[in-house]
Amino acid sequence: MNEKIIALQNEITEKLSATTDLSELENIRVATLGKKGSVTALLKGMKDLSPEERKSFGAEVNSLKELVTRKIEEKIKELKEKEIQAEIEAMPLFDITTPANLQRGSYHPITLVQRQCETIFKSMGFAVIDYPEIVTDYECFEALNIPKHHPARDMQDTYYLDNGQLLKSHTSAAQNAILKKYGKDLMEKGMPIKAIFPGRCFRNEATDACHENTFFQMEGVMVDKDISISNLIFFMKTMLSEVFRKDIKVRLRPGFFPFVEPGFELDISCLICGGDGCPSCKQSGWLELCPCGMIHPNVLSEGGIDPEEYTGFAFGLGLTRLAMMKYGVKDIRNLNSGSLKAMSQFTDDE
Ligand code: FA5
């Protein structure tokens, strides 16, 4: 190998290994491979050599150029990695003794009343059952004594899927499946069906201070021999007195629902205006809260239960409205606002 080339290679290798920063490395690159660099100068000087010398000298200079290029690339990688490592090391360490400055989360007011109602009903022997939000026309209407084209369907327009299923417009949609699933077994054992099933409901309707298109209900059913309206009234009274823990005015009036007979509307005197009338109660002083009634014999039969032998009650508590009344939320739409600031002010008072 040409001595000049060997000397230059040693000199460059030494400089490269001594380099500790990227800008210095760039200077070496320019001084060797740049236009006026030492390796480039050797290549340029080849024109003065004889053709024989040029061949072997040219091959040696080219391999020197390749070697220097490779070493520079390796050095760039090495220095960049060192730079990142230094940055990481310079970062402050986590101080685990620093007190956490996190905002605590909170339950949504609807979750709070739902849990409270579940506790109340569980303590009275009711099971809590979860049910899907997407149901069939049969579950939501036909099994509930509301055949196709029945005018009662107009009261509950909802959202339909392409496959004919729908978003349930009321939690009553779970009644038939629950009667079928648990009825026979419990009846054979001489035990009542006692279940509540809270869930989200959907209705295609205009919103106002007390109507949302997405809201929560909690259905309840009890079926056994000799169940009567007095049982229904007892459970409604117990639930309301436990939830509000103060005297509230309620009224029971006849109400029509094809799946109960007789049917009632249970209204609560508006706790926002004290019964004087305001937008929260549509100026009536009363808010429809929990329609209920004795399960219609057709609904019991459709659920596989003999209406000659058994009777039962059902109710459909408006959980979202209950949260409004309990927490003094004037407009139901605030409950779906997703505002953490607004919702975090409510706490479980149990
Ligand atoms: C029903 O949904 C019946 N399934 C209730 C029922 C069950 C009756 C069992 C008899 C036996 P209604 O459409 O009235 O009924 O709704 C029941 C309750 O849900 C209302 O009293 C109200 O508190 C609440 N609710 C109904 N629509 C809305 C809405 N758009 N926004 C908020 N709450 C609503």
PDB file of N, CA, C and O in Angstrom, residues 218-268:
ATOM      1  N   MET A 218     -85.282   2.587  35.167  1.00  0.00           N
ATOM      2  CA  MET A 218     -85.048   1.352  35.903  1.00  0.00           C
ATOM      3  C   MET A 218     -86.377   0.640  36.063  1.00  0.00           C
ATOM      4  O   MET A 218     -87.289   1.140  36.723  1.00  0.00           O
ATOM      5  N   GLU A 219     -86.462  -0.488  35.390  1.00  0.00           N
ATOM      6  CA  GLU A 219     -87.702  -1.267  35.438  1.00  0.00           C
ATOM      7  C   GLU A 219     -87.672  -2.187  36.657  1.00  0.00           C
ATOM      8  O   GLU A 219     -86.606  -2.612  37.106  1.00  0.00           O
ATOM      9  N   GLY A 220     -88.831  -2.483  37.156  1.00  0.00           N
ATOM     10  CA  GLY A 220     -88.897  -3.476  38.233  1.00  0.00           C
ATOM     11  C   GLY A 220     -90.101  -4.354  38.011  1.00  0.00           C
ATOM     12  O   GLY A 220     -91.147  -3.892  37.528  1.00  0.00           O
ATOM     13  N   VAL A 221     -89.964  -5.644  38.319  1.00  0.00           N
ATOM     14  CA  VAL A 221     -91.129  -6.545  38.247  1.00  0.00           C
ATOM     15  C   VAL A 221     -91.147  -7.445  39.483  1.00  0.00           C
ATOM     16  O   VAL A 221     -90.099  -7.792  40.027  1.00  0.00           O
ATOM     17  N   MET A 222     -92.352  -7.765  39.874  1.00  0.00           N
ATOM     18  CA  MET A 222     -92.504  -8.787  40.908  1.00  0.00           C
ATOM     19  C   MET A 222     -93.709  -9.639  40.522  1.00  0.00           C
ATOM     20  O   MET A 222     -94.787  -9.104  40.238  1.00  0.00           O
ATOM     21  N   VAL A 223     -93.508 -10.947  40.448  1.00  0.00           N
ATOM     22  CA  VAL A 223     -94.596 -11.852  40.069  1.00  0.00           C
ATOM     23  C   VAL A 223     -94.657 -12.986  41.088  1.00  0.00           C
ATOM     24  O   VAL A 223     -93.627 -13.562  41.442  1.00  0.00           O
ATOM     25  N   ASP A 224     -95.850 -13.242  41.553  1.00  0.00           N
ATOM     26  CA  ASP A 224     -96.042 -14.356  42.503  1.00  0.00           C
ATOM     27  C   ASP A 224     -97.547 -14.602  42.612  1.00  0.00           C
ATOM     28  O   ASP A 224     -98.341 -13.914  41.975  1.00  0.00           O
ATOM     29  N   LYS A 225     -97.924 -15.519  43.483  1.00  0.00           N
ATOM     30  CA  LYS A 225     -99.361 -15.683  43.739  1.00  0.00           C
ATOM     31  C   LYS A 225     -99.808 -14.520  44.618  1.00  0.00           C
ATOM     32  O   LYS A 225     -99.047 -14.089  45.502  1.00  0.00           O
ATOM     33  N   ASP A 226    -100.976 -14.005  44.358  1.00  0.00           N
ATOM     34  CA  ASP A 226    -101.596 -12.961  45.199  1.00  0.00           C
ATOM     35  C   ASP A 226    -100.841 -11.637  45.283  1.00  0.00           C
ATOM     36  O   ASP A 226    -100.849 -10.968  46.329  1.00  0.00           O
ATOM     37  N   ILE A 227    -100.157 -11.282  44.250  1.00  0.00           N
ATOM     38  CA  ILE A 227     -99.524  -9.938  44.267  1.00  0.00           C
ATOM     39  C   ILE A 227    -100.613  -8.929  43.892  1.00  0.00           C
ATOM     40  O   ILE A 227    -101.386  -9.147  42.964  1.00  0.00           O
ATOM     41  N   SER A 228    -100.644  -7.809  44.631  1.00  0.00           N
ATOM     42  CA  SER A 228    -101.720  -6.835  44.368  1.00  0.00           C
ATOM     43  C   SER A 228    -101.155  -5.421  44.300  1.00  0.00           C
ATOM     44  O   SER A 228     -99.957  -5.198  44.518  1.00  0.00           O
ATOM     45  N   ILE A 229    -102.061  -4.483  44.060  1.00  0.00           N
ATOM     46  CA  ILE A 229    -101.642  -3.077  43.957  1.00  0.00           C
ATOM     47  C   ILE A 229    -101.032  -2.606  45.281  1.00  0.00           C
ATOM     48  O   ILE A 229    -100.127  -1.769  45.283  1.00  0.00           O
ATOM     49  N   SER A 230    -101.481  -3.156  46.402  1.00  0.00           N
ATOM     50  CA  SER A 230    -100.894  -2.691  47.673  1.00  0.00           C
ATOM     51  C   SER A 230     -99.422  -3.048  47.771  1.00  0.00           C
ATOM     52  O   SER A 230     -98.626  -2.285  48.323  1.00  0.00           O
ATOM     53  N   ASN A 231     -99.028  -4.221  47.181  1.00  0.00           N
ATOM     54  CA  ASN A 231     -97.597  -4.540  47.167  1.00  0.00           C
ATOM     55  C   ASN A 231     -96.836  -3.496  46.346  1.00  0.00           C
ATOM     56  O   ASN A 231     -95.781  -3.011  46.753  1.00  0.00           O
ATOM     57  N   LEU A 232     -97.417  -3.164  45.200  1.00  0.00           N
ATOM     58  CA  LEU A 232     -96.781  -2.165  44.322  1.00  0.00           C
ATOM     59  C   LEU A 232     -96.597  -0.849  45.071  1.00  0.00           C
ATOM     60  O   LEU A 232     -95.498  -0.271  45.089  1.00  0.00           O
ATOM     61  N   ILE A 233     -97.639  -0.385  45.713  1.00  0.00           N
ATOM     62  CA  ILE A 233     -97.570   0.900  46.423  1.00  0.00           C
ATOM     63  C   ILE A 233     -96.542   0.842  47.557  1.00  0.00           C
ATOM     64  O   ILE A 233     -95.766   1.776  47.753  1.00  0.00           O
ATOM     65  N   PHE A 234     -96.461  -0.282  48.234  1.00  0.00           N
ATOM     66  CA  PHE A 234     -95.482  -0.414  49.322  1.00  0.00           C
ATOM     67  C   PHE A 234     -94.061  -0.223  48.779  1.00  0.00           C
ATOM     68  O   PHE A 234     -93.262   0.545  49.329  1.00  0.00           O
ATOM     69  N   PHE A 235     -93.742  -0.898  47.679  1.00  0.00           N
ATOM     70  CA  PHE A 235     -92.361  -0.804  47.157  1.00  0.00           C
ATOM     71  C   PHE A 235     -92.061   0.595  46.613  1.00  0.00           C
ATOM     72  O   PHE A 235     -90.944   1.101  46.767  1.00  0.00           O
ATOM     73  N   MET A 236     -93.066   1.227  45.986  1.00  0.00           N
ATOM     74  CA  MET A 236     -92.849   2.585  45.461  1.00  0.00           C
ATOM     75  C   MET A 236     -92.588   3.565  46.596  1.00  0.00           C
ATOM     76  O   MET A 236     -91.680   4.391  46.533  1.00  0.00           O
ATOM     77  N   LYS A 237     -93.398   3.440  47.658  1.00  0.00           N
ATOM     78  CA  LYS A 237     -93.258   4.346  48.822  1.00  0.00           C
ATOM     79  C   LYS A 237     -91.889   4.159  49.465  1.00  0.00           C
ATOM     80  O   LYS A 237     -91.200   5.129  49.798  1.00  0.00           O
ATOM     81  N   THR A 238     -91.503   2.875  49.648  1.00  0.00           N
ATOM     82  CA  THR A 238     -90.217   2.600  50.311  1.00  0.00           C
ATOM     83  C   THR A 238     -89.080   3.193  49.483  1.00  0.00           C
ATOM     84  O   THR A 238     -88.174   3.845  50.009  1.00  0.00           O
ATOM     85  N   MET A 239     -89.130   2.971  48.168  1.00  0.00           N
ATOM     86  CA  MET A 239     -88.049   3.453  47.302  1.00  0.00           C
ATOM     87  C   MET A 239     -87.948   4.976  47.399  1.00  0.00           C
ATOM     88  O   MET A 239     -86.861   5.530  47.623  1.00  0.00           O
ATOM     89  N   LEU A 240     -89.097   5.678  47.275  1.00  0.00           N
ATOM     90  CA  LEU A 240     -89.043   7.144  47.275  1.00  0.00           C
ATOM     91  C   LEU A 240     -88.592   7.701  48.626  1.00  0.00           C
ATOM     92  O   LEU A 240     -87.805   8.654  48.668  1.00  0.00           O
ATOM     93  N   SER A 241     -89.057   7.081  49.720  1.00  0.00           N
ATOM     94  CA  SER A 241     -88.649   7.650  51.014  1.00  0.00           C
ATOM     95  C   SER A 241     -87.168   7.401  51.265  1.00  0.00           C
ATOM     96  O   SER A 241     -86.481   8.227  51.873  1.00  0.00           O
ATOM     97  N   GLU A 242     -86.634   6.271  50.765  1.00  0.00           N
ATOM     98  CA  GLU A 242     -85.193   6.000  50.939  1.00  0.00           C
ATOM     99  C   GLU A 242     -84.338   6.933  50.075  1.00  0.00           C
ATOM    100  O   GLU A 242     -83.291   7.396  50.494  1.00  0.00           O
ATOM    101  N   VAL A 243     -84.808   7.201  48.848  1.00  0.00           N
ATOM    102  CA  VAL A 243     -84.012   8.046  47.940  1.00  0.00           C
ATOM    103  C   VAL A 243     -83.989   9.488  48.433  1.00  0.00           C
ATOM    104  O   VAL A 243     -82.942  10.131  48.476  1.00  0.00           O
ATOM    105  N   PHE A 244     -85.158  10.014  48.849  1.00  0.00           N
ATOM    106  CA  PHE A 244     -85.213  11.443  49.175  1.00  0.00           C
ATOM    107  C   PHE A 244     -84.974  11.736  50.657  1.00  0.00           C
ATOM    108  O   PHE A 244     -84.546  12.823  51.014  1.00  0.00           O
ATOM    109  N   ARG A 245     -85.270  10.764  51.489  1.00  0.00           N
ATOM    110  CA  ARG A 245     -85.083  10.948  52.942  1.00  0.00           C
ATOM    111  C   ARG A 245     -85.725  12.237  53.469  1.00  0.00           C
ATOM    112  O   ARG A 245     -85.201  12.909  54.352  1.00  0.00           O
ATOM    113  N   LYS A 246     -86.800  12.660  52.837  1.00  0.00           N
ATOM    114  CA  LYS A 246     -87.570  13.800  53.341  1.00  0.00           C
ATOM    115  C   LYS A 246     -88.980  13.645  52.767  1.00  0.00           C
ATOM    116  O   LYS A 246     -89.182  12.864  51.824  1.00  0.00           O
ATOM    117  N   ASP A 247     -89.918  14.411  53.337  1.00  0.00           N
ATOM    118  CA  ASP A 247     -91.290  14.279  52.836  1.00  0.00           C
ATOM    119  C   ASP A 247     -91.401  14.875  51.445  1.00  0.00           C
ATOM    120  O   ASP A 247     -91.004  16.022  51.225  1.00  0.00           O
ATOM    121  N   ILE A 248     -91.913  14.091  50.527  1.00  0.00           N
ATOM    122  CA  ILE A 248     -92.162  14.633  49.187  1.00  0.00           C
ATOM    123  C   ILE A 248     -93.614  14.312  48.823  1.00  0.00           C
ATOM    124  O   ILE A 248     -94.165  13.332  49.302  1.00  0.00           O
ATOM    125  N   LYS A 249     -94.159  15.168  47.969  1.00  0.00           N
ATOM    126  CA  LYS A 249     -95.551  14.953  47.586  1.00  0.00           C
ATOM    127  C   LYS A 249     -95.588  14.106  46.321  1.00  0.00           C
ATOM    128  O   LYS A 249     -94.906  14.428  45.339  1.00  0.00           O
ATOM    129  N   VAL A 250     -96.349  13.019  46.355  1.00  0.00           N
ATOM    130  CA  VAL A 250     -96.514  12.217  45.133  1.00  0.00           C
ATOM    131  C   VAL A 250     -98.005  12.059  44.853  1.00  0.00           C
ATOM    132  O   VAL A 250     -98.833  12.241  45.747  1.00  0.00           O
ATOM    133  N   ARG A 251     -98.317  11.748  43.612  1.00  0.00           N
ATOM    134  CA  ARG A 251     -99.729  11.448  43.310  1.00  0.00           C
ATOM    135  C   ARG A 251     -99.772  10.259  42.344  1.00  0.00           C
ATOM    136  O   ARG A 251     -98.872  10.083  41.506  1.00  0.00           O
ATOM    137  N   LEU A 252    -100.802   9.455  42.530  1.00  0.00           N
ATOM    138  CA  LEU A 252    -100.997   8.289  41.683  1.00  0.00           C
ATOM    139  C   LEU A 252    -102.285   8.524  40.914  1.00  0.00           C
ATOM    140  O   LEU A 252    -103.318   8.817  41.515  1.00  0.00           O
ATOM    141  N   ARG A 253    -102.197   8.449  39.591  1.00  0.00           N
ATOM    142  CA  ARG A 253    -103.414   8.664  38.796  1.00  0.00           C
ATOM    143  C   ARG A 253    -103.466   7.593  37.717  1.00  0.00           C
ATOM    144  O   ARG A 253    -102.426   6.985  37.402  1.00  0.00           O
ATOM    145  N   PRO A 254    -104.615   7.357  37.160  1.00  0.00           N
ATOM    146  CA  PRO A 254    -104.695   6.317  36.136  1.00  0.00           C
ATOM    147  C   PRO A 254    -103.809   6.661  34.939  1.00  0.00           C
ATOM    148  O   PRO A 254    -103.653   7.828  34.598  1.00  0.00           O
ATOM    149  N   GLY A 255    -103.198   5.652  34.360  1.00  0.00           N
ATOM    150  CA  GLY A 255    -102.357   5.870  33.183  1.00  0.00           C
ATOM    151  C   GLY A 255    -102.522   4.692  32.253  1.00  0.00           C
ATOM    152  O   GLY A 255    -102.726   3.562  32.715  1.00  0.00           O
ATOM    153  N   PHE A 256    -102.406   4.930  30.947  1.00  0.00           N
ATOM    154  CA  PHE A 256    -102.602   3.821  30.011  1.00  0.00           C
ATOM    155  C   PHE A 256    -101.276   3.324  29.443  1.00  0.00           C
ATOM    156  O   PHE A 256    -100.510   4.075  28.845  1.00  0.00           O
ATOM    157  N   PHE A 257    -101.015   2.061  29.654  1.00  0.00           N
ATOM    158  CA  PHE A 257     -99.897   1.361  29.014  1.00  0.00           C
ATOM    159  C   PHE A 257    -100.436  -0.017  28.655  1.00  0.00           C
ATOM    160  O   PHE A 257    -100.984  -0.708  29.539  1.00  0.00           O
ATOM    161  N   PRO A 258    -100.336  -0.443  27.408  1.00  0.00           N
ATOM    162  CA  PRO A 258    -100.963  -1.709  27.003  1.00  0.00           C
ATOM    163  C   PRO A 258    -100.464  -2.923  27.767  1.00  0.00           C
ATOM    164  O   PRO A 258    -101.103  -3.969  27.759  1.00  0.00           O
ATOM    165  N   PHE A 259     -99.324  -2.790  28.450  1.00  0.00           N
ATOM    166  CA  PHE A 259     -98.750  -3.965  29.124  1.00  0.00           C
ATOM    167  C   PHE A 259     -99.098  -4.049  30.603  1.00  0.00           C
ATOM    168  O   PHE A 259     -98.601  -4.918  31.320  1.00  0.00           O
ATOM    169  N   VAL A 260     -99.920  -3.107  31.087  1.00  0.00           N
ATOM    170  CA  VAL A 260    -100.399  -3.224  32.473  1.00  0.00           C
ATOM    171  C   VAL A 260    -101.908  -2.991  32.523  1.00  0.00           C
ATOM    172  O   VAL A 260    -102.463  -2.280  31.696  1.00  0.00           O
ATOM    173  N   GLU A 261    -102.525  -3.569  33.515  1.00  0.00           N
ATOM    174  CA  GLU A 261    -103.973  -3.381  33.690  1.00  0.00           C
ATOM    175  C   GLU A 261    -104.338  -3.679  35.153  1.00  0.00           C
ATOM    176  O   GLU A 261    -104.210  -4.840  35.553  1.00  0.00           O
ATOM    177  N   PRO A 262    -104.679  -2.726  35.995  1.00  0.00           N
ATOM    178  CA  PRO A 262    -104.733  -1.306  35.673  1.00  0.00           C
ATOM    179  C   PRO A 262    -103.335  -0.684  35.631  1.00  0.00           C
ATOM    180  O   PRO A 262    -102.382  -1.244  36.166  1.00  0.00           O
ATOM    181  N   GLY A 263    -103.264   0.503  35.001  1.00  0.00           N
ATOM    182  CA  GLY A 263    -101.983   1.211  34.916  1.00  0.00           C
ATOM    183  C   GLY A 263    -102.080   2.550  35.638  1.00  0.00           C
ATOM    184  O   GLY A 263    -103.162   3.129  35.762  1.00  0.00           O
ATOM    185  N   PHE A 264    -100.938   3.005  36.129  1.00  0.00           N
ATOM    186  CA  PHE A 264    -100.910   4.278  36.872  1.00  0.00           C
ATOM    187  C   PHE A 264     -99.745   5.147  36.414  1.00  0.00           C
ATOM    188  O   PHE A 264     -98.722   4.640  35.952  1.00  0.00           O
ATOM    189  N   GLU A 265     -99.935   6.417  36.611  1.00  0.00           N
ATOM    190  CA  GLU A 265     -98.821   7.362  36.493  1.00  0.00           C
ATOM    191  C   GLU A 265     -98.479   7.771  37.905  1.00  0.00           C
ATOM    192  O   GLU A 265     -99.371   8.195  38.658  1.00  0.00           O
ATOM    193  N   LEU A 266     -97.215   7.636  38.286  1.00  0.00           N
ATOM    194  CA  LEU A 266     -96.807   8.119  39.598  1.00  0.00           C
ATOM    195  C   LEU A 266     -96.012   9.405  39.371  1.00  0.00           C
ATOM    196  O   LEU A 266     -94.945   9.384  38.731  1.00  0.00           O
ATOM    197  N   ASP A 267     -96.556  10.515  39.824  1.00  0.00           N
ATOM    198  CA  ASP A 267     -95.899  11.815  39.626  1.00  0.00           C
ATOM    199  C   ASP A 267     -95.331  12.315  40.941  1.00  0.00           C
ATOM    200  O   ASP A 267     -95.840  11.997  42.019  1.00  0.00           O
ATOM    201  N   ILE A 268     -94.308  13.144  40.822  1.00  0.00           N
ATOM    202  CA  ILE A 268     -93.712  13.729  42.022  1.00  0.00           C
ATOM    203  C   ILE A 268     -93.880  15.246  41.916  1.00  0.00           C
ATOM    204  O   ILE A 268     -93.741  15.815  40.824  1.00  0.00           O
TER     205      ILE A 268
END
